[in-house]
Tab-separated table of N, CA and C in Angstrom:
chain	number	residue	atom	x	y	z
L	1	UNK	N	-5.505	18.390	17.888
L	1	UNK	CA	-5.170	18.989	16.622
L	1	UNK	C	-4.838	17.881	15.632
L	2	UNK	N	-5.265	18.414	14.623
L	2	UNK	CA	-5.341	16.826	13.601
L	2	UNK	C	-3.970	16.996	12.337
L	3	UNK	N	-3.442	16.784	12.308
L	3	UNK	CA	-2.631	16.732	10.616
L	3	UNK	C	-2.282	16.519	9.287
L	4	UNK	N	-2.499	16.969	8.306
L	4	UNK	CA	-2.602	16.198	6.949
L	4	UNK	C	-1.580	15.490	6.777
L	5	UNK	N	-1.793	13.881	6.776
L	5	UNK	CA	-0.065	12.656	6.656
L	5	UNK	C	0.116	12.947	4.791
L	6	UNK	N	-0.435	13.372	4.088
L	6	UNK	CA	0.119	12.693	2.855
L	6	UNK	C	-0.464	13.838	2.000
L	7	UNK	N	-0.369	14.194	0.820
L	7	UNK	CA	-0.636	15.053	-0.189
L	7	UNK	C	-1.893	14.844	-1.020
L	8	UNK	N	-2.344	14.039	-0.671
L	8	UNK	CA	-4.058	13.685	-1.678
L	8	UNK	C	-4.779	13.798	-0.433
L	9	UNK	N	-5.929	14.340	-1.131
L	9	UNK	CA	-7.155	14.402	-0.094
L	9	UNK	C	-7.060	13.272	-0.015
L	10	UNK	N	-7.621	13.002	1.122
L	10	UNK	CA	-8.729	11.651	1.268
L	10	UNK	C	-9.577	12.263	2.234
L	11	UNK	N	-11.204	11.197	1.560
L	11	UNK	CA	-12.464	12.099	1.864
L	11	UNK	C	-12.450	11.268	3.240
L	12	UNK	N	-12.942	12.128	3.629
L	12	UNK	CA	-13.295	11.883	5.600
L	12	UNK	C	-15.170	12.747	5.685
L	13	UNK	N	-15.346	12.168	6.807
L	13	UNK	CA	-17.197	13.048	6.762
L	13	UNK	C	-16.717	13.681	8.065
L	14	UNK	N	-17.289	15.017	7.886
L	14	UNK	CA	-16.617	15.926	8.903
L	14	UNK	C	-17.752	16.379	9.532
L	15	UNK	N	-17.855	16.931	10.846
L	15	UNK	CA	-19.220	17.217	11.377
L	15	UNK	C	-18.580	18.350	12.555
L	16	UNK	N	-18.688	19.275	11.875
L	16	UNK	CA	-18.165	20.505	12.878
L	16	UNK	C	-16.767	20.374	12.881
L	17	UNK	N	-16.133	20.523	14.192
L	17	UNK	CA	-14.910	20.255	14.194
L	17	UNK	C	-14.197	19.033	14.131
L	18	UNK	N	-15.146	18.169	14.500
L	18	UNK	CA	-14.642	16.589	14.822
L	18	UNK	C	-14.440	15.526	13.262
L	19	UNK	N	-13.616	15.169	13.062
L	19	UNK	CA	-13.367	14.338	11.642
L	19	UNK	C	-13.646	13.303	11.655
L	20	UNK	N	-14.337	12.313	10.959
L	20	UNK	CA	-14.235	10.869	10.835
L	20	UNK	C	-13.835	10.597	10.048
L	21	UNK	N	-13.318	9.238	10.323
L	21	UNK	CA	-11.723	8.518	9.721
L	21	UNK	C	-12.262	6.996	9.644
L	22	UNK	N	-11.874	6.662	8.525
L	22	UNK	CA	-11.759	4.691	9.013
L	22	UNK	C	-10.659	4.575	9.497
L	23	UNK	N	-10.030	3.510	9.745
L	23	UNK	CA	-8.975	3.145	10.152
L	23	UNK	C	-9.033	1.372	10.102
L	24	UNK	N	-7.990	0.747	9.149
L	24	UNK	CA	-8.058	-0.445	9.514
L	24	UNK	C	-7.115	-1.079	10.876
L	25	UNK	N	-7.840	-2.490	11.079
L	25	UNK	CA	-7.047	-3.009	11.971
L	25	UNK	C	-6.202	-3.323	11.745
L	26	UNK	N	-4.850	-4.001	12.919
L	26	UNK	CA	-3.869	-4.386	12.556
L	26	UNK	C	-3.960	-6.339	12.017
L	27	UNK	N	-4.583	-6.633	12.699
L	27	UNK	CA	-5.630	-7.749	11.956
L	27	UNK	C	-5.770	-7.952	10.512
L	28	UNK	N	-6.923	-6.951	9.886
L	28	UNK	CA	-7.231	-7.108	8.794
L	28	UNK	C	-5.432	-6.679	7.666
L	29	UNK	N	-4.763	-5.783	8.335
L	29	UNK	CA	-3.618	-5.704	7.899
L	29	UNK	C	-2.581	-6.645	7.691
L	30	UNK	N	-2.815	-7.568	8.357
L	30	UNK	CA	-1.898	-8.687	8.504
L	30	UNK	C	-2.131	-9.569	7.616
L	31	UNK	N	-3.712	-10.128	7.338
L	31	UNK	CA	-4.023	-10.389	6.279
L	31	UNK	C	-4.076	-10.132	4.895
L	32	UNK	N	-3.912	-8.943	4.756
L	32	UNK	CA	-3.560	-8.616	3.180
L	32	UNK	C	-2.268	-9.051	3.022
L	33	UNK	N	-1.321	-8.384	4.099
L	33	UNK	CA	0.614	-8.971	3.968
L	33	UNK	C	0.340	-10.163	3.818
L	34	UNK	N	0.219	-11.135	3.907
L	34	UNK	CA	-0.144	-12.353	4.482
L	34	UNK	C	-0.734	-13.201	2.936
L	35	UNK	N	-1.866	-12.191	2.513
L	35	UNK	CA	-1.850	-12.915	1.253
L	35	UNK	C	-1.366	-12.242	0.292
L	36	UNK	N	-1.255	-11.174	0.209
L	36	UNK	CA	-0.062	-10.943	-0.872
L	36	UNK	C	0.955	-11.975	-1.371
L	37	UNK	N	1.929	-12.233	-0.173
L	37	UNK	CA	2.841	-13.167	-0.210
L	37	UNK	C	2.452	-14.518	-0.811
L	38	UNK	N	1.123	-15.265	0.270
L	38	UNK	CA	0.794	-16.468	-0.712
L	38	UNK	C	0.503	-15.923	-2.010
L	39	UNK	N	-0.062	-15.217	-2.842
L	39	UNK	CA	-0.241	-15.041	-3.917
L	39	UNK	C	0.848	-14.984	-5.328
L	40	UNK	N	1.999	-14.480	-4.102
L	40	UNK	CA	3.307	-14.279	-4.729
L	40	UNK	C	3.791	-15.750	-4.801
L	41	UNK	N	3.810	-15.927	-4.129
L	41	UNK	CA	4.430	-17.984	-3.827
L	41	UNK	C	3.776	-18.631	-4.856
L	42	UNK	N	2.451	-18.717	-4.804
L	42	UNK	CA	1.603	-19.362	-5.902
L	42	UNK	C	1.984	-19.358	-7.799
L	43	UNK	N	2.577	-17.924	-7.782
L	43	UNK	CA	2.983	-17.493	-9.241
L	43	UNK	C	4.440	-17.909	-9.333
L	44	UNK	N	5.238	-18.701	-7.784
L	44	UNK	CA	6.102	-18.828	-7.648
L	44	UNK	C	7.658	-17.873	-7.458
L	45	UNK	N	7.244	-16.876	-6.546
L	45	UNK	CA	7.574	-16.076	-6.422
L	45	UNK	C	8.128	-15.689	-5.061
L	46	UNK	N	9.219	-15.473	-3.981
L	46	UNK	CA	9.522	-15.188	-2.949
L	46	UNK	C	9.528	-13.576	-2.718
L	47	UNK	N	8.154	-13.090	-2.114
L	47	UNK	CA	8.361	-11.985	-2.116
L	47	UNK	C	8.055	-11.390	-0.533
L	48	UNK	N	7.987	-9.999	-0.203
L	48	UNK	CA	7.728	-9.252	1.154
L	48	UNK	C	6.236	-8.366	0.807
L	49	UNK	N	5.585	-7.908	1.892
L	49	UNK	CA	4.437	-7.471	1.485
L	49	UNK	C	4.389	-6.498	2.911
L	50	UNK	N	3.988	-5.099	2.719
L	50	UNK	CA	4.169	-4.088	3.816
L	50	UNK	C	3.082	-3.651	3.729
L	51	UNK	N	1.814	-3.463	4.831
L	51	UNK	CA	0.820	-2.441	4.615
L	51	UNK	C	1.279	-1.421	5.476
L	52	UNK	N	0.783	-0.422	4.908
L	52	UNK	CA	0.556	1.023	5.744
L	52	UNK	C	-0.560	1.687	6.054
L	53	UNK	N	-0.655	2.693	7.190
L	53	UNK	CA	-2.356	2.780	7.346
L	53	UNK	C	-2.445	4.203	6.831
L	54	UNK	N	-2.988	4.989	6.389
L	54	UNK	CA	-3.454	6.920	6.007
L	54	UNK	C	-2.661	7.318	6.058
L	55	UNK	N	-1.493	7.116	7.086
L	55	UNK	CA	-0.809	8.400	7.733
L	55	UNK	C	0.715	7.564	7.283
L	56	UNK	N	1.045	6.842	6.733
L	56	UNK	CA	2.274	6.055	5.954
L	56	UNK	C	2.512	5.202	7.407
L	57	UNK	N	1.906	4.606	8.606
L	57	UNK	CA	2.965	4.038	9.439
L	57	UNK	C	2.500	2.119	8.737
L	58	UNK	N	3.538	2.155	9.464
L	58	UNK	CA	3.645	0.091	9.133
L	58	UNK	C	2.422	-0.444	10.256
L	59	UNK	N	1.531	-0.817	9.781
L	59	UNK	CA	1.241	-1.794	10.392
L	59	UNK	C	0.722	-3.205	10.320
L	60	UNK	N	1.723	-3.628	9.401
L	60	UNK	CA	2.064	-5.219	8.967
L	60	UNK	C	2.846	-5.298	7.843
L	61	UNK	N	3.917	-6.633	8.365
L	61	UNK	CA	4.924	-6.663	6.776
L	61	UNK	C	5.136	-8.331	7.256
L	62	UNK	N	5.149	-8.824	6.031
L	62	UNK	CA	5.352	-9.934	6.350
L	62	UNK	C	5.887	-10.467	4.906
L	63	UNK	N	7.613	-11.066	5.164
L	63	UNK	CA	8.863	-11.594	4.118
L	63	UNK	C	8.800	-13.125	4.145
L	64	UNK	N	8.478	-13.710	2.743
L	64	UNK	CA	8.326	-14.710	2.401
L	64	UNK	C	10.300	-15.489	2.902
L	65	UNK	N	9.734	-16.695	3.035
L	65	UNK	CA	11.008	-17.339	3.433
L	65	UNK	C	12.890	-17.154	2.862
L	66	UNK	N	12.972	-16.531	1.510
L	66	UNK	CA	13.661	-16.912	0.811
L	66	UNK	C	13.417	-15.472	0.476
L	67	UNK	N	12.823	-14.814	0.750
L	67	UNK	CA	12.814	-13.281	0.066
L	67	UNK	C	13.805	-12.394	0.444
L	68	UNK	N	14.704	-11.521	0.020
L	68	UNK	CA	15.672	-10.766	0.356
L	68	UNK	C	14.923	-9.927	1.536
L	69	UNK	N	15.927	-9.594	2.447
L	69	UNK	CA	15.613	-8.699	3.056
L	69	UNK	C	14.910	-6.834	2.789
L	70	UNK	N	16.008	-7.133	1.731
L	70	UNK	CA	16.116	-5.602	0.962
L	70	UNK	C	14.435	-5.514	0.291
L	71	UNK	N	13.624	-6.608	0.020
L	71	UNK	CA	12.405	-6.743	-0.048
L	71	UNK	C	11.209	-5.686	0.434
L	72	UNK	N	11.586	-6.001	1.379
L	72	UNK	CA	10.738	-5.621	2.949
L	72	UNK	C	11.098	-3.714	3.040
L	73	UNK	N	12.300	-3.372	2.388
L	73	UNK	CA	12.055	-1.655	2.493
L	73	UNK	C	11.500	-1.195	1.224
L	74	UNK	N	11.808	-2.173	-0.021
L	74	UNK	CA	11.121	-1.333	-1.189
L	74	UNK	C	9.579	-1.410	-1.099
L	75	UNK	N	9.416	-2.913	-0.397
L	75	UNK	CA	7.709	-2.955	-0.451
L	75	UNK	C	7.155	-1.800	0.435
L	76	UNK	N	7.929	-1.166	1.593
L	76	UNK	CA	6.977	0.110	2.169
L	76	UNK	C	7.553	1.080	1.120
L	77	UNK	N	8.492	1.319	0.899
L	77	UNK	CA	8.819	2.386	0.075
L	77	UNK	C	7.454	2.512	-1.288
L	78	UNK	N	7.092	1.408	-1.573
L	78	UNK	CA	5.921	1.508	-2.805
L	78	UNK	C	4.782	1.758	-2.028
L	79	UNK	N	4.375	1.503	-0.978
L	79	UNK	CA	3.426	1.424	-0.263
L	79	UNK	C	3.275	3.215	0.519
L	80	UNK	N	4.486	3.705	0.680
L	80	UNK	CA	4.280	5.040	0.522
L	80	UNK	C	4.177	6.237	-0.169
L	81	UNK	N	4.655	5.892	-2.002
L	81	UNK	CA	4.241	6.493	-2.582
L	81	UNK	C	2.809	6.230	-2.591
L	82	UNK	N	1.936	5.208	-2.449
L	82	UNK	CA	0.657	5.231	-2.707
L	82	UNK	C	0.130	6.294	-1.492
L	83	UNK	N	0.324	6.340	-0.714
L	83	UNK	CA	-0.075	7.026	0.578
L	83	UNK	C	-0.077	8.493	0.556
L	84	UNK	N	1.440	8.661	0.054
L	84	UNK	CA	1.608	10.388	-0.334
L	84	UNK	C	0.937	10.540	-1.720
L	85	UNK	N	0.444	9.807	-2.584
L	85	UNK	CA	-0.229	10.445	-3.982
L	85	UNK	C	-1.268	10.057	-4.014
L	86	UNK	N	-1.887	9.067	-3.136
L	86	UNK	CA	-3.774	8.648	-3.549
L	86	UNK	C	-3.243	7.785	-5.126
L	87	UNK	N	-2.654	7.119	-5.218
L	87	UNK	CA	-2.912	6.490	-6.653
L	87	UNK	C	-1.769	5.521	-6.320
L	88	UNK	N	-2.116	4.314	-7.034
L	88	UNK	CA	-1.767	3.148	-6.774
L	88	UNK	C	-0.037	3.838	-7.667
L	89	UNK	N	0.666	2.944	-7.233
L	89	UNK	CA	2.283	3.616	-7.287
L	89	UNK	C	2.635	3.364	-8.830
L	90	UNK	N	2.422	2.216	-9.726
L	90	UNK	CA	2.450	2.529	-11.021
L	90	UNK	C	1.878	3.318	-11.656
L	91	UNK	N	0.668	4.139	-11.470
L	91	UNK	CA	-0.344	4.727	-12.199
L	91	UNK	C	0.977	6.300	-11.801
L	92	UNK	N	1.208	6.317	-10.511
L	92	UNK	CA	1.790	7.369	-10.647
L	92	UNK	C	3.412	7.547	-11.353
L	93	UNK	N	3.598	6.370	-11.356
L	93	UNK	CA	5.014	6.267	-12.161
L	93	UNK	C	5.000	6.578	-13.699
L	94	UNK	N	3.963	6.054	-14.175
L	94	UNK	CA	3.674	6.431	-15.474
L	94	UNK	C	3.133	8.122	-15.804
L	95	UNK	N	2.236	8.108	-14.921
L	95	UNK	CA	1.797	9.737	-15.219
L	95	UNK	C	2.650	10.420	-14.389
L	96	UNK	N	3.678	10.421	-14.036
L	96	UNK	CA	4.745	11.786	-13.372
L	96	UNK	C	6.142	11.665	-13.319
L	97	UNK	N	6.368	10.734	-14.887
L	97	UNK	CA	7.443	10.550	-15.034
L	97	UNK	C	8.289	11.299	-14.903
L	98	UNK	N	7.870	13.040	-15.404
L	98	UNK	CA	8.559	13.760	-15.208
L	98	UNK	C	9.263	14.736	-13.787
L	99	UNK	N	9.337	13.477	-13.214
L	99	UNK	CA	9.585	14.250	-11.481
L	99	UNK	C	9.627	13.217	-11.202
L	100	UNK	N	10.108	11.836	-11.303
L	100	UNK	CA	10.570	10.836	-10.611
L	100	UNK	C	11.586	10.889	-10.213
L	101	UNK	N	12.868	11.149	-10.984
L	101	UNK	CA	13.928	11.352	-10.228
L	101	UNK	C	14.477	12.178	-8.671
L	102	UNK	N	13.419	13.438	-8.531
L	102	UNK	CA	12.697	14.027	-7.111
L	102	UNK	C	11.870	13.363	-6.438
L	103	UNK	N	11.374	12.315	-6.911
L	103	UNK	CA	10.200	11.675	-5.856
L	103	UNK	C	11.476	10.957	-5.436
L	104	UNK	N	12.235	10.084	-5.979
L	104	UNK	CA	13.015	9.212	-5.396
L	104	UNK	C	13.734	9.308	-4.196
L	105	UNK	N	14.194	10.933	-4.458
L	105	UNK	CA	15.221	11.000	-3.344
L	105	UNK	C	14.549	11.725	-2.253
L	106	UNK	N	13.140	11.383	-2.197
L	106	UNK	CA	12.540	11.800	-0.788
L	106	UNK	C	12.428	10.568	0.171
L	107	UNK	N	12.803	10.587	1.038
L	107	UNK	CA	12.377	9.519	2.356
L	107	UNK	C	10.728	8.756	2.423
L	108	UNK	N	10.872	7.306	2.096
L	108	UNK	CA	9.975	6.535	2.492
L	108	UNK	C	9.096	6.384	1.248
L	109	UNK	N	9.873	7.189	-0.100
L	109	UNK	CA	9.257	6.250	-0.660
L	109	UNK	C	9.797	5.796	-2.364
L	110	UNK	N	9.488	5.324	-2.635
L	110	UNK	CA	10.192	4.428	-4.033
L	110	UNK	C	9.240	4.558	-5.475
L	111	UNK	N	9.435	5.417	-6.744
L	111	UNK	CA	8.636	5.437	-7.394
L	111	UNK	C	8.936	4.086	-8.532
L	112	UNK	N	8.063	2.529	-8.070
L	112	UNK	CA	8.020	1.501	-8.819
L	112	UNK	C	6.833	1.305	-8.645
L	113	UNK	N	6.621	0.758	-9.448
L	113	UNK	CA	5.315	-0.520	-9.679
L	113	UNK	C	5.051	-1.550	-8.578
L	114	UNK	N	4.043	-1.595	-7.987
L	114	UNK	CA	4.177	-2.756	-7.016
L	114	UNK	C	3.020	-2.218	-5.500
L	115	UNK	N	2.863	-0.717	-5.538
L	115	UNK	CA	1.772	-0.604	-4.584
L	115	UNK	C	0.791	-0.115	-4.562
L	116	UNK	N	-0.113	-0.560	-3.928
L	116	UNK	CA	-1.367	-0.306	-4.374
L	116	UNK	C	-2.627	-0.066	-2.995
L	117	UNK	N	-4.239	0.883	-3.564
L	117	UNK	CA	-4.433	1.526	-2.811
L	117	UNK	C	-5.348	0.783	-1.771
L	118	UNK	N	-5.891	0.821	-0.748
L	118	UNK	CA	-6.517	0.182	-0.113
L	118	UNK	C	-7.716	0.989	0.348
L	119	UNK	N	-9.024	0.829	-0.149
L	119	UNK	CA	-9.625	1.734	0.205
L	119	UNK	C	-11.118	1.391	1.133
L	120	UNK	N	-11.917	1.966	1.318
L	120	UNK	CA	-13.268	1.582	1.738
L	120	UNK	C	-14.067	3.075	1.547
L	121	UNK	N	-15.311	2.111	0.705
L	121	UNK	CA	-16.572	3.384	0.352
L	121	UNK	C	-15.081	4.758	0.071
L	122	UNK	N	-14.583	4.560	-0.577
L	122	UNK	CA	-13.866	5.619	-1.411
L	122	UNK	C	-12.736	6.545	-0.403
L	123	UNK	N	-12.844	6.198	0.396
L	123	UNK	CA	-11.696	6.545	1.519
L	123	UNK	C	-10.273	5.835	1.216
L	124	UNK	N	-9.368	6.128	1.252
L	124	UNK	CA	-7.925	5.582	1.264
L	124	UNK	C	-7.861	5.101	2.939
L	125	UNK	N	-8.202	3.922	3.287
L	125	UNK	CA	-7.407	3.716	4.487
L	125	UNK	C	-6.128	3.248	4.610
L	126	UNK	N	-5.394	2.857	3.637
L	126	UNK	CA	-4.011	2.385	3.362
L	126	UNK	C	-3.426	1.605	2.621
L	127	UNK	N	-2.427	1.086	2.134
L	127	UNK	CA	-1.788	0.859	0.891
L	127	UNK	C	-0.882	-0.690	1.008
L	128	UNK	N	-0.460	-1.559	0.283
L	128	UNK	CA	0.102	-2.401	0.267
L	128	UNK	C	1.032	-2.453	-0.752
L	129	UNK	N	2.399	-2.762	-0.415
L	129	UNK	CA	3.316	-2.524	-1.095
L	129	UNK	C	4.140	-4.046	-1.703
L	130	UNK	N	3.660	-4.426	-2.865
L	130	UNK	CA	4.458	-6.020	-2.609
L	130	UNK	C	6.569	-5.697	-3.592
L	131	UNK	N	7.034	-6.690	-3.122
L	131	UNK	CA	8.598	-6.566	-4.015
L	131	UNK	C	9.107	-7.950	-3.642
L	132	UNK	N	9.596	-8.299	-4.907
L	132	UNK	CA	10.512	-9.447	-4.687
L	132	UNK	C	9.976	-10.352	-6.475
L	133	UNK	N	9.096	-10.352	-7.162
L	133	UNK	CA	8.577	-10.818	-7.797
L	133	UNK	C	9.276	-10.210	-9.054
L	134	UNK	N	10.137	-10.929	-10.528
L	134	UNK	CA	10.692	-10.388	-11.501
L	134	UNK	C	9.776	-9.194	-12.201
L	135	UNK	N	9.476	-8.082	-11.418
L	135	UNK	CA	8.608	-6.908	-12.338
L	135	UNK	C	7.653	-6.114	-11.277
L	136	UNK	N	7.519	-5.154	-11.385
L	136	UNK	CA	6.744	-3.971	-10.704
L	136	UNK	C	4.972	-4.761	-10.712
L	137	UNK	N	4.647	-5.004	-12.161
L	137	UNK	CA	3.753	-5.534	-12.413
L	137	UNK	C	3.225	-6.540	-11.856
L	138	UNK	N	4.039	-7.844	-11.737
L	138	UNK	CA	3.572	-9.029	-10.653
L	138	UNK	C	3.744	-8.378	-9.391
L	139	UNK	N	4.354	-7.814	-9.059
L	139	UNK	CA	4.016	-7.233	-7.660
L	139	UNK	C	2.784	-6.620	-7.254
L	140	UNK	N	2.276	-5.833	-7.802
L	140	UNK	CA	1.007	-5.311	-8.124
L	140	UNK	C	-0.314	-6.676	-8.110
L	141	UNK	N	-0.243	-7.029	-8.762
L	141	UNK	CA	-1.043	-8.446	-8.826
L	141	UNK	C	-1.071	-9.269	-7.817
L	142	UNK	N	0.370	-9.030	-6.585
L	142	UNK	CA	0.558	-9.963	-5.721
L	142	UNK	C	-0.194	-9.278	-4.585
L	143	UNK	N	-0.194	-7.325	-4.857
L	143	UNK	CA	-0.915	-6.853	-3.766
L	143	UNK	C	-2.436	-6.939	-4.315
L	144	UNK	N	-2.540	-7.029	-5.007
L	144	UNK	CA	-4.436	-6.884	-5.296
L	144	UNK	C	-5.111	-8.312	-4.828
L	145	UNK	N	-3.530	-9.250	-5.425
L	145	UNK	CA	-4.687	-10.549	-4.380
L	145	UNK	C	-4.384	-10.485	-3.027
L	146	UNK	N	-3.285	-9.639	-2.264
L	146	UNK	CA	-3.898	-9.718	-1.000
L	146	UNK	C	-4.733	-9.082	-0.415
L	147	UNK	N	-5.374	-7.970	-1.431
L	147	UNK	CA	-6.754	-6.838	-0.992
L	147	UNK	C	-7.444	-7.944	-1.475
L	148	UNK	N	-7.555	-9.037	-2.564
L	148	UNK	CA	-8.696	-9.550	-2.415
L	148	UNK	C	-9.248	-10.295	-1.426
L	149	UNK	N	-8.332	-10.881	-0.550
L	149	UNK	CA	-8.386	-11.721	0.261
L	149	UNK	C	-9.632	-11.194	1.646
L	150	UNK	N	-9.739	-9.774	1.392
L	150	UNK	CA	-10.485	-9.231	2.374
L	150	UNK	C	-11.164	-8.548	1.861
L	151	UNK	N	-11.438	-8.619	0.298
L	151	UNK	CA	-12.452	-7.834	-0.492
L	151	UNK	C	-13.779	-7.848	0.403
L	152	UNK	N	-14.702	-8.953	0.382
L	152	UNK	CA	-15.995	-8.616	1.331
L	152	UNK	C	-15.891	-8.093	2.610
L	153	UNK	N	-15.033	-7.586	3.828
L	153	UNK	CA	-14.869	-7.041	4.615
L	153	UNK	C	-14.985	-5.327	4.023
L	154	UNK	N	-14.205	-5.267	3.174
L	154	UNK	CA	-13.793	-3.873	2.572
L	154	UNK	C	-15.135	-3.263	1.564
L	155	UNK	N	-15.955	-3.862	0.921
L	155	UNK	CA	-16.578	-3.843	0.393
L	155	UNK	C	-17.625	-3.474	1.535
L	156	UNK	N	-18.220	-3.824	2.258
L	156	UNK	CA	-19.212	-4.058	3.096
L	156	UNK	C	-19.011	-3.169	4.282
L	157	UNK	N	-17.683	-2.363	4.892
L	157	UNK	CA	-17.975	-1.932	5.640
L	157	UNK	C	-18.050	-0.327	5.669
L	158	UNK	N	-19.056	-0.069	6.808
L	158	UNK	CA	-19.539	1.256	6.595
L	158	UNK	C	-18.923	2.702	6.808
C-alpha cells in the first residue's frame, strides 16, 4: 500500500496498480549537501545543507565547520516546506503569506527562504535546504549551486 508524503502532486508514470517513482541516491544526496556548503564558504559563508528525498526523510546533511548547530534544523525545516508544497520555499513564502503564521507551527517545517526543489524530467525527487548565510536569499543560491553540482546527472537521467 503506497502513501501520499506531502501535499503537491508529484507526477509518477503509473501502469495499473504499480507506481513508478525516481528516487535519488544517498550518494548523489551527499553531494548536493556537500556543495551547497562549498558554495556557501566560497561567498564566505558558514553554513548547513539538508537534503530530503519525496517523502520529507533526511538523507544527507552536512554543517560547515563554524556553522551553528541550530543551522542544520532550519536547513531541513526549509527543505520540508519544499517537499510538502512542490515549490521552492521562498516562492511559497511570498505567495502564501497569508497562512504563514499556520505553516510555522506545523512540525518539520520553516516558512523561509533558503529551500529549494530537486527535480528530474519534472518529478520532485527531493529538496535541499541551505541556512547559515546573512539572508533566505544566499541560502537559496547556496542550494542551487549544490543542485548544480549534479546538474548533468539530473538532467540526463531517465
Amino acid at each position: 500500500m503506497l502513501a501520499a508524503g506531502s501535499l503537491a502532486p508529484a507526477p509518477a508514470q503509473a501502469e495499473g496498480e504499480i507506481i513508478k517513482v525516481r528516487i535519488m541516491s544517498s550518494d548523489l544526496a551527499a553531494t548536493i549537501a556537500q556543495g551547497a556548503v562549498h558554495t556557501c564558504r566560497e561567498k564566505g559563508y558558514q553554513a548547513s545543507a539538508v537534503v530530503l528525498d519525496r517523502a520529507g526523510n533526511m538523507i544527507a546533511a552536512q554543517r560547515d565547520t563554524l556553522a551553528s548547530r541550530h543551522t542544520l534544523e532550519i536547513a531541513e525545516r526549509k527543505a520540508g516546506l519544499v517537499v510538502m508544497s512542490g515549490t521552492d520555499s521562498g516562492d511559497m513564502r511570498k505567495n502564501r503569506e497569508d497562512i504563514r503564521p499556520e505553516l510555522n507551527q506545523m512540525q518539520g517545517i520553516i516558512v523561509m527562504d533558503g529551500g529549494v526543489q530537486i527535480r528530474v524530467a519534472g518529478s520532485l525527487v527531493g529538496a535541499v535546504g541551505v541556512s547559515g548565510a546573512p539572508g533566505g536569499d544566499i541560502d537559496a543560491e547556496c542550494a542551487r549551486g549544490g543542485i548544480d553540482k549534479v546538474r548533468d546527472i539530473l538532467d540526463f537521467a531517465d
